[in-house]
Short mmCIF file of C-alpha atoms in Angstrom, two decimals:
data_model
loop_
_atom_site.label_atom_id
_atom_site.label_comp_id
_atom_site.label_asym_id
_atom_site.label_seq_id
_atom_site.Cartn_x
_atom_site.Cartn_y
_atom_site.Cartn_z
CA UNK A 852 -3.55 -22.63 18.66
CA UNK A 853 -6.25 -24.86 20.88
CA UNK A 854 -3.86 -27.44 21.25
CA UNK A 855 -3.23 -29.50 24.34
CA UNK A 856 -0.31 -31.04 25.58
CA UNK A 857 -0.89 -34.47 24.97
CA UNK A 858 -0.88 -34.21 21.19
CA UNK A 859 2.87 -33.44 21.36
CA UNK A 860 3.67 -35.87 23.95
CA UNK A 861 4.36 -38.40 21.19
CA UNK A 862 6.48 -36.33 19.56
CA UNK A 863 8.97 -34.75 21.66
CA UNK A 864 11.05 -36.65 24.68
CA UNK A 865 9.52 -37.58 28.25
CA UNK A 866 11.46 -34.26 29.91
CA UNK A 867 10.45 -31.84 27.19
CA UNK A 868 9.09 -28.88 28.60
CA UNK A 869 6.55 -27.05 25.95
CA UNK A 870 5.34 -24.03 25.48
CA UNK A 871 2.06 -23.70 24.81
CA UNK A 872 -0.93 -21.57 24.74
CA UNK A 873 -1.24 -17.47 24.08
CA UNK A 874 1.35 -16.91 26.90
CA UNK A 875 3.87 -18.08 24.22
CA UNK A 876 2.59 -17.04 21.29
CA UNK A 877 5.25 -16.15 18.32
CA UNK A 878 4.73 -12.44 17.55
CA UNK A 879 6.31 -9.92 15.62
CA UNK A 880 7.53 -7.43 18.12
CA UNK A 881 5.02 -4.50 16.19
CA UNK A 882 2.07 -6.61 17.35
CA UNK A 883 3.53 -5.91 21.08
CA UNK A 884 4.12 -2.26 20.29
CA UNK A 885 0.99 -1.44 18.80
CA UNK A 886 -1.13 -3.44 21.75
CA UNK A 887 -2.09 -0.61 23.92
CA UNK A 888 -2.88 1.84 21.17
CA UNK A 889 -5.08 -0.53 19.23
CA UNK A 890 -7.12 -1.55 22.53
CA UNK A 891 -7.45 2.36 23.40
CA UNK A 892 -8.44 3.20 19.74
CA UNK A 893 -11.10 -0.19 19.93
CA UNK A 894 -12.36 1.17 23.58
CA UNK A 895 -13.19 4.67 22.02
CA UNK A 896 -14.50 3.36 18.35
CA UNK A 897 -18.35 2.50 17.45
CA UNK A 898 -19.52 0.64 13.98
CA UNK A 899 -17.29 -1.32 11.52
CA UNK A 900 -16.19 0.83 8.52
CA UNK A 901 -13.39 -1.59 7.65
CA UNK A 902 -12.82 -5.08 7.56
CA UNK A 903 -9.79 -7.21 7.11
CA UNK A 904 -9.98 -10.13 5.07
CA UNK A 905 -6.63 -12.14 5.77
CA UNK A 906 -7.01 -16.49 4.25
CA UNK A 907 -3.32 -17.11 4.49
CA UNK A 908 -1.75 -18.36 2.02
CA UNK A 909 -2.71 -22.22 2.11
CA UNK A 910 -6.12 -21.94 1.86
CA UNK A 911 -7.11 -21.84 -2.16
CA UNK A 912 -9.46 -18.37 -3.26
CA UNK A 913 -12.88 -20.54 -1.76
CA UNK A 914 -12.19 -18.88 1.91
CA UNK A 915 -11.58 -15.78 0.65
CA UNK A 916 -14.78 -15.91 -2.18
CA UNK A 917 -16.62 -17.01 1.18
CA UNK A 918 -15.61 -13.79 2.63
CA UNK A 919 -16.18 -11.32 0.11
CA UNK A 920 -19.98 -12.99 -0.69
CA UNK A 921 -21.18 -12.40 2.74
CA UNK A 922 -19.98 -9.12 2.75
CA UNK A 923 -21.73 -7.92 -0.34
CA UNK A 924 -24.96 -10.49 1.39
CA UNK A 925 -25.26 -7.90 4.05
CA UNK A 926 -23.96 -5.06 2.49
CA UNK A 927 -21.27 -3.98 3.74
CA UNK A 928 -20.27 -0.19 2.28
CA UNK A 929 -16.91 0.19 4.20
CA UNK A 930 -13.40 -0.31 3.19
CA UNK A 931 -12.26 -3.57 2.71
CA UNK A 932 -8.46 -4.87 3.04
CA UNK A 933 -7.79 -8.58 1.37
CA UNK A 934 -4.77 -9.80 2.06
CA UNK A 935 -3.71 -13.56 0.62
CA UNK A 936 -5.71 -16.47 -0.46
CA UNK A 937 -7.03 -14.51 -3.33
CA UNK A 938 -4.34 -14.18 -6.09
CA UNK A 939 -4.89 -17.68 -7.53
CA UNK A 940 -8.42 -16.30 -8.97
CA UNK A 941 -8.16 -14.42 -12.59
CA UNK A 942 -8.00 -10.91 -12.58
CA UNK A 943 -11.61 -11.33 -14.24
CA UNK A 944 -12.67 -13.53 -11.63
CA UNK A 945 -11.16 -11.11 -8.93
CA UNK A 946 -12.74 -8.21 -10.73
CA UNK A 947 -16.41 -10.07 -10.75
CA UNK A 948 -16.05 -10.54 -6.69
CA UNK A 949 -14.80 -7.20 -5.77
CA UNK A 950 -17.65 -5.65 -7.66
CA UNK A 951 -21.01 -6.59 -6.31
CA UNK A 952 -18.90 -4.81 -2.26
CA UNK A 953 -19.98 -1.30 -2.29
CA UNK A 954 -17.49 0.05 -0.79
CA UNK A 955 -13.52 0.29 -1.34
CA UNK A 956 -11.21 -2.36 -1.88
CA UNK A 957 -7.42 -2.77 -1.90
CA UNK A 958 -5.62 -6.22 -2.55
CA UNK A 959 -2.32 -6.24 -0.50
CA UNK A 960 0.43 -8.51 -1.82
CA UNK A 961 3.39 -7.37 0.68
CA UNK A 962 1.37 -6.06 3.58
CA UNK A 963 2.29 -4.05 7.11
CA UNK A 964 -0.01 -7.09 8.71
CA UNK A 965 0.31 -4.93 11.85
CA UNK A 966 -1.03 -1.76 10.68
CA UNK A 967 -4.04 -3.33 8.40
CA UNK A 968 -4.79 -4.97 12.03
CA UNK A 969 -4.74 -2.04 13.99
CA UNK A 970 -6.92 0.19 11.45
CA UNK A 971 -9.55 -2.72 10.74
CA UNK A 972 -12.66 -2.88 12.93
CA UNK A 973 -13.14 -6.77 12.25
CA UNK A 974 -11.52 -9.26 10.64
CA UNK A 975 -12.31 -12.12 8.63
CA UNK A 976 -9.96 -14.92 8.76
CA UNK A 977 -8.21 -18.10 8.70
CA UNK A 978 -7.59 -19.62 11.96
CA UNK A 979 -3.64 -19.87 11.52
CA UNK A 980 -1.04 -18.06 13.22
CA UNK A 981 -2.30 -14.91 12.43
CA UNK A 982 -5.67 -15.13 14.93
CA UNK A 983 -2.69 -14.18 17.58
CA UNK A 984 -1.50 -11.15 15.83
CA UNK A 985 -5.47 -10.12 15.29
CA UNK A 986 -6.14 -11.32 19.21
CA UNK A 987 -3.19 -9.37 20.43
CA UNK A 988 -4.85 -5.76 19.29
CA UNK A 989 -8.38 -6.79 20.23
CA UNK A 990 -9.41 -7.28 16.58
CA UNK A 991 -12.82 -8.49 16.50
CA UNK A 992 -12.83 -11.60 13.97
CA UNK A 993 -14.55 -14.43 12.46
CA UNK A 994 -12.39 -17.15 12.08
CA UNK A 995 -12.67 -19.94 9.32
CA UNK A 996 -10.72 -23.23 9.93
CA UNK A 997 -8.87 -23.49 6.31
CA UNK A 998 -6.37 -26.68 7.15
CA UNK A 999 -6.52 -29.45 9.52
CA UNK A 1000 -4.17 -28.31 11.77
CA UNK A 1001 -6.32 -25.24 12.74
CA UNK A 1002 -9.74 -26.85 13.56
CA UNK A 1003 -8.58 -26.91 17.38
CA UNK A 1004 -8.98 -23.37 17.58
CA UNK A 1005 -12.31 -23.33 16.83
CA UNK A 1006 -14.22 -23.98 19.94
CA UNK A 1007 -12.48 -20.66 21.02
CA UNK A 1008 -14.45 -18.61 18.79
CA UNK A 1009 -18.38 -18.68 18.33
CA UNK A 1010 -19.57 -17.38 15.02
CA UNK A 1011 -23.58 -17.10 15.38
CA UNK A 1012 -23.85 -14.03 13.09
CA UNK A 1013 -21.81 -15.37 10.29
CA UNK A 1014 -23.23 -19.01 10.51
CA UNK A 1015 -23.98 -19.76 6.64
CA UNK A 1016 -20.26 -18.13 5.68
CA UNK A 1017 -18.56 -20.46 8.14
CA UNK A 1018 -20.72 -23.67 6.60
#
């Protein structure tokens, strides 16, 4: 995501045609289904009473104890969803950051990516593959650059009201 053609011009030959952008976006074909139900449910809903907190998997737990900190700062009492990024922390270490959220908590090992999507209000997330999927059903999100390879994307999404999380 955010890249531009000349980065792969090095790579692939002269006549190479590529495909880039969110016109060819790779997406699971229940991201496509769900589309106009999610934006009709997001048109009619008002107030975030659950969030989605997807790292990846190549990010460490730091992104994801990022995450769950400035929740609990501004005290968030919905349900939150945390998929990936987290299971390298100790269950007591897990146990100590779920805590100090008020509100419910599930860890999801095997998720249904596209129906945590559709049901959360905002997300907070890494800026990998999966800021399609969340983009694709008008997910509201926050998106933290975990690997080198997704810093492009940034400039496509400002983050004023999360500033010290995204530091």
């Amino acid at each position: 995501p955010g890249r531009l053609p000349s980065a792969y011009l090095p790579l692939v030959p002269p006549k190479a045609q590529l495909f880039l952008g969110p016109s060819y976006a790779l997406l699971r074909e229940e991201f496509v289904r769900l589309r106009p139900l999610a934006l009709a449910r997001r048109a009619r809903r008002r107030g975030v009473k659950r969030v989605l907190v997807s790292m990846g998997g190549g990010g460490g737990s730091k992104p994801m104890e990022c995450a769950l900190e400035a929740l609990a700062q501004v005290g968030f009492e919905g349900a939150v969803d945390i998929v990936g990024g987290f299971q390298s922390l100790g269950m007591a270490d897990q146990a100590l950051k779920l805590e100090r959220l008020k509100g419910p908590c599930t860890l999801h090992t095997q998720p249904d990516m596209a129906a945590l999507t559709y049901a959360a209000d905002v997300a907070l997330g890494a800026a990998g593959t999966s800021v399609w999927e969340r983009c694709v059903l008008g997910l509201p999100q926050f998106v933290r650059s975990i690997a080198d390879n997704q810093r492009y994307l940034l400039p496509f999404f400002p983050h004023d009201d999360f500033a010290a999380f995204w530091a």
